[in-house]
Amino acid sequence: MLWNTGFMVESTTGPVHIAVRQSTGVITLDRPEALNSINPEILFPVIEALEEWKEDDGVERVVVTSSGKHFCAGGDVRWAREAALAGKGEQADEFFSREYEMNLMIAQYPKPYISLISGVVMGGGLGLSAHGSHVVIAPDAFSSMPEMNIGFFTDVGMSHRLQNLPKYPSLDLGMFLALTGYRMSADDMMATGLATHLVGSLDGLLDRIIEEGTGVLDEAAIEPGPSELEKLYPLIGGAFSAPWSDIKNNIDSNPELAEVVEPLIPHASPSSLVATAELVLANSRHDLAGSLENERRYAKLLLREPDFHEGVRAVLVDKTKDAQFQPEPGPEKYRDVLD
């Protein structure tokens, strides 16, 4: 059951606006003060709309966009932390479970699902976009999965997606992106296939899609520039298809690799690095549905670990970036919950 959110499918108030324009279902994120981070007031109306439009013959496509210059900075983990600390961890469990169900629904959506992305797209923002049929980015778009710094893990299906990118499927690359939070530029997103179309500007594009359909995306597309991430493929290859302890040894024994990786993880939770490596390895054997089920189990576990509460405090609450994380654990407790 959906939670009672107070939103109808046709909604013009609150942090998300949902409407049908001609034959296009339009979802507009409008929580700019929080970089459109996804909380229950966004998630549940979006799920409701997607479920209804899936069966509505009058809706031919779905477009997800933002009212501001940034698409979405992720899920509202600050809200999840507050819920857990207030003894309402079951609400946070439900939130993550439903979010992961939405990620799978997007991947399996029977109609064109188009995201129009400028600025930041991270974490849950990628879960809302990267599984769709059309990921359209402006030149200023950039993406990453920075969960290591908040004591969480690479979720919303990206533990699977990042190692199965259309233009460069690679466990090593997926693990590198998951562990380091490497910031992918628009050119990187195009080079890997994380994005499907690069356009010079998003201005007016939604209106054109509504009037003319998805074919306008190919007409508006421009050629990307060179990808800096592509240059790292030879360095990454063979170094990241392993548990974190082995990856760490590979980094320590290769000064060139260490020069790339170490500046990316100075504030990472050791527990998150261990946990995420185990998750990515396990999900190399699963499809997206199985991967999301592993993520659901992980969310229930890590949400209750001290590193999550400490990481969110240091990064998002106090913004001091002084998290005091627990010592690096062994991988056993994480392996025990994975399929």
mmCIF file of N, CA and C in Angstrom, residues 52-159:
data_model
loop_
_atom_site.group_PDB
_atom_site.id
_atom_site.type_symbol
_atom_site.label_atom_id
_atom_site.label_comp_id
_atom_site.label_asym_id
_atom_site.label_seq_id
_atom_site.Cartn_x
_atom_site.Cartn_y
_atom_site.Cartn_z
ATOM 1 N N GLU A 52 -0.123 4.473 -12.221
ATOM 2 C CA GLU A 52 -1.353 4.796 -12.951
ATOM 3 C C GLU A 52 -1.085 5.003 -14.434
ATOM 4 N N TRP A 53 -0.006 5.709 -14.769
ATOM 5 C CA TRP A 53 0.285 5.997 -16.172
ATOM 6 C C TRP A 53 0.645 4.743 -16.956
ATOM 7 N N LYS A 54 1.222 3.766 -16.260
ATOM 8 C CA LYS A 54 1.600 2.518 -16.922
ATOM 9 C C LYS A 54 0.395 1.864 -17.582
ATOM 10 N N GLU A 55 -0.767 2.019 -16.966
ATOM 11 C CA GLU A 55 -1.989 1.380 -17.473
ATOM 12 C C GLU A 55 -2.874 2.345 -18.256
ATOM 13 N N ASP A 56 -2.468 3.588 -18.386
ATOM 14 C CA ASP A 56 -3.300 4.618 -19.026
ATOM 15 C C ASP A 56 -2.908 4.761 -20.498
ATOM 16 N N ASP A 57 -3.796 4.370 -21.390
ATOM 17 C CA ASP A 57 -3.500 4.443 -22.821
ATOM 18 C C ASP A 57 -3.357 5.880 -23.304
ATOM 19 N N GLY A 58 -3.857 6.840 -22.531
ATOM 20 C CA GLY A 58 -3.728 8.238 -22.917
ATOM 21 C C GLY A 58 -2.365 8.830 -22.629
ATOM 22 N N VAL A 59 -1.562 8.111 -21.865
ATOM 23 C CA VAL A 59 -0.198 8.561 -21.564
ATOM 24 C C VAL A 59 0.767 7.725 -22.385
ATOM 25 N N GLU A 60 1.483 8.363 -23.299
ATOM 26 C CA GLU A 60 2.370 7.647 -24.215
ATOM 27 C C GLU A 60 3.818 7.633 -23.757
ATOM 28 N N ARG A 61 4.182 8.574 -22.889
ATOM 29 C CA ARG A 61 5.567 8.673 -22.417
ATOM 30 C C ARG A 61 5.580 9.400 -21.082
ATOM 31 N N VAL A 62 6.691 9.269 -20.369
ATOM 32 C CA VAL A 62 6.871 9.960 -19.090
ATOM 33 C C VAL A 62 8.151 10.778 -19.162
ATOM 34 N N VAL A 63 8.087 12.012 -18.671
ATOM 35 C CA VAL A 63 9.273 12.865 -18.576
ATOM 36 C C VAL A 63 9.454 13.289 -17.125
ATOM 37 N N VAL A 64 10.678 13.135 -16.617
ATOM 38 C CA VAL A 64 11.028 13.592 -15.274
ATOM 39 C C VAL A 64 12.019 14.729 -15.420
ATOM 40 N N THR A 65 11.718 15.843 -14.787
ATOM 41 C CA THR A 65 12.569 17.016 -14.905
ATOM 42 C C THR A 65 12.628 17.746 -13.567
ATOM 43 N N SER A 66 13.278 18.887 -13.550
ATOM 44 C CA SER A 66 13.438 19.676 -12.332
ATOM 45 C C SER A 66 13.062 21.119 -12.618
ATOM 46 N N SER A 67 12.565 21.783 -11.590
ATOM 47 C CA SER A 67 12.194 23.192 -11.742
ATOM 48 C C SER A 67 13.407 24.117 -11.682
ATOM 49 N N GLY A 68 14.535 23.613 -11.209
ATOM 50 C CA GLY A 68 15.728 24.445 -11.031
ATOM 51 C C GLY A 68 16.891 23.974 -11.862
ATOM 52 N N LYS A 69 18.079 24.423 -11.479
ATOM 53 C CA LYS A 69 19.265 24.112 -12.285
ATOM 54 C C LYS A 69 19.869 22.754 -11.955
ATOM 55 N N HIS A 70 19.426 22.141 -10.861
ATOM 56 C CA HIS A 70 19.934 20.814 -10.492
ATOM 57 C C HIS A 70 18.817 19.791 -10.563
ATOM 58 N N PHE A 71 19.165 18.568 -10.972
ATOM 59 C CA PHE A 71 18.163 17.518 -11.100
ATOM 60 C C PHE A 71 17.830 16.913 -9.735
ATOM 61 N N CYS A 72 18.771 16.227 -9.109
ATOM 62 C CA CYS A 72 18.475 15.566 -7.831
ATOM 63 C C CYS A 72 19.769 15.103 -7.182
ATOM 64 N N ALA A 73 19.960 15.505 -5.915
ATOM 65 C CA ALA A 73 21.186 15.163 -5.199
ATOM 66 C C ALA A 73 21.100 13.833 -4.480
ATOM 67 N N GLY A 74 19.952 13.142 -4.553
ATOM 68 C CA GLY A 74 19.869 11.818 -3.952
ATOM 69 C C GLY A 74 18.655 11.654 -3.078
ATOM 70 N N GLY A 75 18.636 10.544 -2.331
ATOM 71 C CA GLY A 75 17.583 10.316 -1.363
ATOM 72 C C GLY A 75 17.828 11.145 -0.115
ATOM 73 N N ASP A 76 16.769 11.436 0.590
ATOM 74 C CA ASP A 76 16.871 12.275 1.790
ATOM 75 C C ASP A 76 17.316 11.409 2.964
ATOM 76 N N VAL A 77 18.615 11.122 3.025
ATOM 77 C CA VAL A 77 19.141 10.274 4.097
ATOM 78 C C VAL A 77 19.115 10.994 5.444
ATOM 79 N N ARG A 78 19.080 12.298 5.400
ATOM 80 C CA ARG A 78 18.926 13.031 6.659
ATOM 81 C C ARG A 78 17.578 12.693 7.293
ATOM 82 N N TRP A 79 16.528 12.660 6.476
ATOM 83 C CA TRP A 79 15.217 12.240 6.971
ATOM 84 C C TRP A 79 15.280 10.814 7.502
ATOM 85 N N ALA A 80 15.947 9.908 6.773
ATOM 86 C CA ALA A 80 16.029 8.504 7.191
ATOM 87 C C ALA A 80 16.754 8.384 8.525
ATOM 88 N N ARG A 81 17.809 9.157 8.708
ATOM 89 C CA ARG A 81 18.537 9.135 9.985
ATOM 90 C C ARG A 81 17.650 9.602 11.125
ATOM 91 N N GLU A 82 16.920 10.681 10.900
ATOM 92 C CA GLU A 82 16.043 11.210 11.945
ATOM 93 C C GLU A 82 14.963 10.199 12.308
ATOM 94 N N ALA A 83 14.435 9.503 11.296
ATOM 95 C CA ALA A 83 13.421 8.484 11.566
ATOM 96 C C ALA A 83 13.995 7.355 12.406
ATOM 97 N N ALA A 84 15.201 6.914 12.052
ATOM 98 C CA ALA A 84 15.829 5.825 12.797
ATOM 99 C C ALA A 84 16.132 6.237 14.231
ATOM 100 N N LEU A 85 16.643 7.449 14.419
ATOM 101 C CA LEU A 85 16.979 7.920 15.761
ATOM 102 C C LEU A 85 15.734 8.121 16.612
ATOM 103 N N ALA A 86 14.598 8.371 15.970
ATOM 104 C CA ALA A 86 13.336 8.563 16.694
ATOM 105 C C ALA A 86 12.613 7.241 16.958
ATOM 106 N N GLY A 87 13.280 6.138 16.653
ATOM 107 C CA GLY A 87 12.660 4.843 16.870
ATOM 108 C C GLY A 87 11.658 4.462 15.808
ATOM 109 N N LYS A 88 11.748 5.113 14.647
ATOM 110 C CA LYS A 88 10.828 4.841 13.545
ATOM 111 C C LYS A 88 11.574 4.231 12.354
ATOM 112 N N GLY A 89 12.502 3.337 12.672
ATOM 113 C CA GLY A 89 13.298 2.724 11.622
ATOM 114 C C GLY A 89 12.471 1.976 10.599
ATOM 115 N N GLU A 90 11.282 1.468 11.012
ATOM 116 C CA GLU A 90 10.437 0.746 10.069
ATOM 117 C C GLU A 90 9.946 1.668 8.957
ATOM 118 N N GLN A 91 9.731 2.954 9.261
ATOM 119 C CA GLN A 91 9.332 3.893 8.212
ATOM 120 C C GLN A 91 10.444 4.076 7.197
ATOM 121 N N ALA A 92 11.675 4.168 7.689
ATOM 122 C CA ALA A 92 12.807 4.283 6.769
ATOM 123 C C ALA A 92 12.977 3.002 5.956
ATOM 124 N N ASP A 93 12.779 1.849 6.591
ATOM 125 C CA ASP A 93 12.839 0.581 5.852
ATOM 126 C C ASP A 93 11.829 0.575 4.713
ATOM 127 N N GLU A 94 10.606 1.030 4.999
ATOM 128 C CA GLU A 94 9.550 1.068 3.985
ATOM 129 C C GLU A 94 9.915 2.023 2.853
ATOM 130 N N PHE A 95 10.499 3.155 3.222
ATOM 131 C CA PHE A 95 10.904 4.138 2.219
ATOM 132 C C PHE A 95 11.907 3.528 1.242
ATOM 133 N N PHE A 96 12.959 2.915 1.776
ATOM 134 C CA PHE A 96 13.981 2.345 0.896
ATOM 135 C C PHE A 96 13.417 1.181 0.089
ATOM 136 N N SER A 97 12.592 0.359 0.709
ATOM 137 C CA SER A 97 12.013 -0.768 -0.008
ATOM 138 C C SER A 97 11.169 -0.303 -1.186
ATOM 139 N N ARG A 98 10.331 0.714 -0.961
ATOM 140 C CA ARG A 98 9.505 1.229 -2.036
ATOM 141 C C ARG A 98 10.332 1.953 -3.101
ATOM 142 N N GLU A 99 11.396 2.637 -2.670
ATOM 143 C CA GLU A 99 12.266 3.306 -3.639
ATOM 144 C C GLU A 99 12.899 2.282 -4.573
ATOM 145 N N TYR A 100 13.363 1.168 -4.013
ATOM 146 C CA TYR A 100 13.998 0.152 -4.844
ATOM 147 C C TYR A 100 12.974 -0.517 -5.773
ATOM 148 N N GLU A 101 11.736 -0.686 -5.301
ATOM 149 C CA GLU A 101 10.680 -1.188 -6.179
ATOM 150 C C GLU A 101 10.455 -0.225 -7.343
ATOM 151 N N MET A 102 10.518 1.077 -7.048
ATOM 152 C CA MET A 102 10.359 2.074 -8.105
ATOM 153 C C MET A 102 11.500 1.988 -9.115
ATOM 154 N N ASN A 103 12.724 1.783 -8.644
ATOM 155 C CA ASN A 103 13.863 1.664 -9.551
ATOM 156 C C ASN A 103 13.644 0.529 -10.544
ATOM 157 N N LEU A 104 13.147 -0.607 -10.061
ATOM 158 C CA LEU A 104 12.892 -1.741 -10.940
ATOM 159 C C LEU A 104 11.745 -1.435 -11.891
ATOM 160 N N MET A 105 10.708 -0.756 -11.395
ATOM 161 C CA MET A 105 9.581 -0.398 -12.258
ATOM 162 C C MET A 105 10.047 0.504 -13.393
ATOM 163 N N ILE A 106 10.934 1.439 -13.108
ATOM 164 C CA ILE A 106 11.451 2.329 -14.149
ATOM 165 C C ILE A 106 12.207 1.520 -15.203
ATOM 166 N N ALA A 107 13.047 0.589 -14.750
ATOM 167 C CA ALA A 107 13.820 -0.231 -15.692
ATOM 168 C C ALA A 107 12.915 -1.070 -16.583
ATOM 169 N N GLN A 108 11.749 -1.454 -16.077
ATOM 170 C CA GLN A 108 10.833 -2.317 -16.818
ATOM 171 C C GLN A 108 9.662 -1.543 -17.412
ATOM 172 N N TYR A 109 9.735 -0.217 -17.386
ATOM 173 C CA TYR A 109 8.580 0.584 -17.766
ATOM 174 C C TYR A 109 8.207 0.342 -19.226
ATOM 175 N N PRO A 110 6.933 0.137 -19.521
ATOM 176 C CA PRO A 110 6.532 -0.242 -20.880
ATOM 177 C C PRO A 110 6.439 0.923 -21.863
ATOM 178 N N LYS A 111 6.704 2.134 -21.388
ATOM 179 C CA LYS A 111 6.625 3.323 -22.245
ATOM 180 C C LYS A 111 7.940 4.088 -22.141
ATOM 181 N N PRO A 112 8.250 4.940 -23.104
ATOM 182 C CA PRO A 112 9.464 5.752 -22.992
ATOM 183 C C PRO A 112 9.480 6.525 -21.673
ATOM 184 N N TYR A 113 10.619 6.444 -20.992
ATOM 185 C CA TYR A 113 10.804 7.111 -19.706
ATOM 186 C C TYR A 113 12.027 8.011 -19.857
ATOM 187 N N ILE A 114 11.794 9.304 -19.824
ATOM 188 C CA ILE A 114 12.806 10.283 -20.218
ATOM 189 C C ILE A 114 13.158 11.175 -19.031
ATOM 190 N N SER A 115 14.421 11.262 -18.702
ATOM 191 C CA SER A 115 14.883 12.181 -17.670
ATOM 192 C C SER A 115 15.637 13.327 -18.329
ATOM 193 N N LEU A 116 15.320 14.545 -17.930
ATOM 194 C CA LEU A 116 16.005 15.740 -18.427
ATOM 195 C C LEU A 116 16.859 16.277 -17.287
ATOM 196 N N ILE A 117 18.176 16.159 -17.437
ATOM 197 C CA ILE A 117 19.086 16.363 -16.311
ATOM 198 C C ILE A 117 20.063 17.499 -16.574
ATOM 199 N N SER A 118 20.099 18.425 -15.649
ATOM 200 C CA SER A 118 21.163 19.428 -15.608
ATOM 201 C C SER A 118 21.728 19.440 -14.200
ATOM 202 N N GLY A 119 22.938 19.933 -14.041
ATOM 203 C CA GLY A 119 23.540 20.025 -12.720
ATOM 204 C C GLY A 119 23.764 18.661 -12.098
ATOM 205 N N VAL A 120 23.517 18.573 -10.806
ATOM 206 C CA VAL A 120 23.864 17.384 -10.044
ATOM 207 C C VAL A 120 22.818 16.286 -10.202
ATOM 208 N N VAL A 121 23.291 15.070 -10.401
ATOM 209 C CA VAL A 121 22.451 13.878 -10.299
ATOM 210 C C VAL A 121 23.275 12.827 -9.552
ATOM 211 N N MET A 122 22.868 12.567 -8.325
ATOM 212 C CA MET A 122 23.619 11.651 -7.467
ATOM 213 C C MET A 122 22.652 10.709 -6.754
ATOM 214 N N GLY A 123 23.191 9.602 -6.272
ATOM 215 C CA GLY A 123 22.426 8.712 -5.417
ATOM 216 C C GLY A 123 21.051 8.419 -5.971
ATOM 217 N N GLY A 124 20.027 8.709 -5.152
ATOM 218 C CA GLY A 124 18.654 8.436 -5.553
ATOM 219 C C GLY A 124 18.231 9.140 -6.817
ATOM 220 N N GLY A 125 18.903 10.236 -7.169
ATOM 221 C CA GLY A 125 18.618 10.902 -8.437
ATOM 222 C C GLY A 125 18.968 10.027 -9.620
ATOM 223 N N LEU A 126 20.037 9.239 -9.475
ATOM 224 C CA LEU A 126 20.370 8.273 -10.521
ATOM 225 C C LEU A 126 19.371 7.127 -10.534
ATOM 226 N N GLY A 127 18.906 6.733 -9.348
ATOM 227 C CA GLY A 127 17.882 5.699 -9.301
ATOM 228 C C GLY A 127 16.611 6.118 -9.998
ATOM 229 N N LEU A 128 16.321 7.414 -9.983
ATOM 230 C CA LEU A 128 15.119 7.954 -10.615
ATOM 231 C C LEU A 128 15.289 8.141 -12.110
ATOM 232 N N SER A 129 16.511 8.110 -12.609
ATOM 233 C CA SER A 129 16.766 8.441 -14.010
ATOM 234 C C SER A 129 17.505 7.359 -14.781
ATOM 235 N N ALA A 130 18.575 6.816 -14.211
ATOM 236 C CA ALA A 130 19.504 5.992 -14.989
ATOM 237 C C ALA A 130 18.920 4.663 -15.453
ATOM 238 N N HIS A 131 17.829 4.217 -14.848
ATOM 239 C CA HIS A 131 17.216 2.955 -15.269
ATOM 240 C C HIS A 131 16.201 3.151 -16.397
ATOM 241 N N GLY A 132 15.951 4.405 -16.778
ATOM 242 C CA GLY A 132 14.967 4.681 -17.808
ATOM 243 C C GLY A 132 15.501 4.528 -19.213
ATOM 244 N N SER A 133 14.610 4.640 -20.186
ATOM 245 C CA SER A 133 14.989 4.418 -21.588
ATOM 246 C C SER A 133 15.788 5.580 -22.170
ATOM 247 N N HIS A 134 15.557 6.807 -21.689
ATOM 248 C CA HIS A 134 16.216 7.990 -22.232
ATOM 249 C C HIS A 134 16.760 8.835 -21.079
ATOM 250 N N VAL A 135 18.072 8.975 -21.023
ATOM 251 C CA VAL A 135 18.722 9.810 -20.007
ATOM 252 C C VAL A 135 19.379 10.970 -20.743
ATOM 253 N N VAL A 136 18.745 12.126 -20.674
ATOM 254 C CA VAL A 136 19.142 13.283 -21.477
ATOM 255 C C VAL A 136 19.840 14.280 -20.563
ATOM 256 N N ILE A 137 21.044 14.666 -20.907
ATOM 257 C CA ILE A 137 21.833 15.525 -20.028
ATOM 258 C C ILE A 137 22.268 16.797 -20.742
ATOM 259 N N ALA A 138 22.376 17.872 -19.964
ATOM 260 C CA ALA A 138 22.965 19.116 -20.435
ATOM 261 C C ALA A 138 24.466 19.078 -20.180
ATOM 262 N N PRO A 139 25.235 19.951 -20.805
ATOM 263 C CA PRO A 139 26.692 19.912 -20.634
ATOM 264 C C PRO A 139 27.160 20.110 -19.198
ATOM 265 N N ASP A 140 26.346 20.753 -18.349
ATOM 266 C CA ASP A 140 26.770 20.984 -16.969
ATOM 267 C C ASP A 140 26.406 19.835 -16.034
ATOM 268 N N ALA A 141 25.834 18.767 -16.552
ATOM 269 C CA ALA A 141 25.442 17.642 -15.699
ATOM 270 C C ALA A 141 26.667 16.912 -15.169
ATOM 271 N N PHE A 142 26.564 16.447 -13.938
ATOM 272 C CA PHE A 142 27.610 15.590 -13.375
ATOM 273 C C PHE A 142 26.967 14.621 -12.404
ATOM 274 N N SER A 143 27.557 13.437 -12.275
ATOM 275 C CA SER A 143 26.947 12.392 -11.454
ATOM 276 C C SER A 143 27.986 11.696 -10.604
ATOM 277 N N SER A 144 27.535 11.170 -9.477
ATOM 278 C CA SER A 144 28.392 10.333 -8.645
ATOM 279 C C SER A 144 27.537 9.583 -7.639
ATOM 280 N N MET A 145 28.153 8.595 -6.998
ATOM 281 C CA MET A 145 27.533 7.861 -5.902
ATOM 282 C C MET A 145 28.422 8.074 -4.679
ATOM 283 N N PRO A 146 28.139 9.080 -3.862
ATOM 284 C CA PRO A 146 29.051 9.472 -2.770
ATOM 285 C C PRO A 146 28.720 8.850 -1.412
ATOM 286 N N GLU A 147 28.035 7.704 -1.418
ATOM 287 C CA GLU A 147 27.523 7.158 -0.162
ATOM 288 C C GLU A 147 28.597 6.725 0.822
ATOM 289 N N MET A 148 29.830 6.482 0.351
ATOM 290 C CA MET A 148 30.886 6.064 1.285
ATOM 291 C C MET A 148 31.128 7.116 2.370
ATOM 292 N N ASN A 149 30.914 8.379 2.029
ATOM 293 C CA ASN A 149 31.194 9.460 2.973
ATOM 294 C C ASN A 149 30.124 9.623 4.047
ATOM 295 N N ILE A 150 28.980 8.974 3.859
ATOM 296 C CA ILE A 150 27.933 9.083 4.869
ATOM 297 C C ILE A 150 27.667 7.741 5.546
ATOM 298 N N GLY A 151 28.569 6.787 5.393
ATOM 299 C CA GLY A 151 28.411 5.512 6.073
ATOM 300 C C GLY A 151 27.296 4.653 5.525
ATOM 301 N N PHE A 152 26.965 4.838 4.252
ATOM 302 C CA PHE A 152 25.904 4.041 3.638
ATOM 303 C C PHE A 152 26.520 3.175 2.552
ATOM 304 N N PHE A 153 25.822 2.900 1.473
ATOM 305 C CA PHE A 153 26.344 2.030 0.424
ATOM 306 C C PHE A 153 25.749 2.440 -0.913
ATOM 307 N N THR A 154 26.320 1.964 -1.981
ATOM 308 C CA THR A 154 25.856 2.276 -3.336
ATOM 309 C C THR A 154 24.570 1.506 -3.603
ATOM 310 N N ASP A 155 23.449 2.252 -3.648
ATOM 311 C CA ASP A 155 22.155 1.587 -3.729
ATOM 312 C C ASP A 155 21.347 2.067 -4.937
ATOM 313 N N VAL A 156 20.037 2.074 -4.847
ATOM 314 C CA VAL A 156 19.076 2.416 -5.920
ATOM 315 C C VAL A 156 19.395 1.700 -7.241
ATOM 316 N N GLY A 157 19.875 0.475 -7.111
ATOM 317 C CA GLY A 157 20.171 -0.322 -8.290
ATOM 318 C C GLY A 157 21.488 -0.010 -8.957
ATOM 319 N N MET A 158 22.214 0.986 -8.447
ATOM 320 C CA MET A 158 23.464 1.365 -9.095
ATOM 321 C C MET A 158 24.591 0.383 -8.793
ATOM 322 N N SER A 159 24.449 -0.437 -7.751
ATOM 323 C CA SER A 159 25.432 -1.494 -7.517
ATOM 324 C C SER A 159 25.426 -2.490 -8.667
#
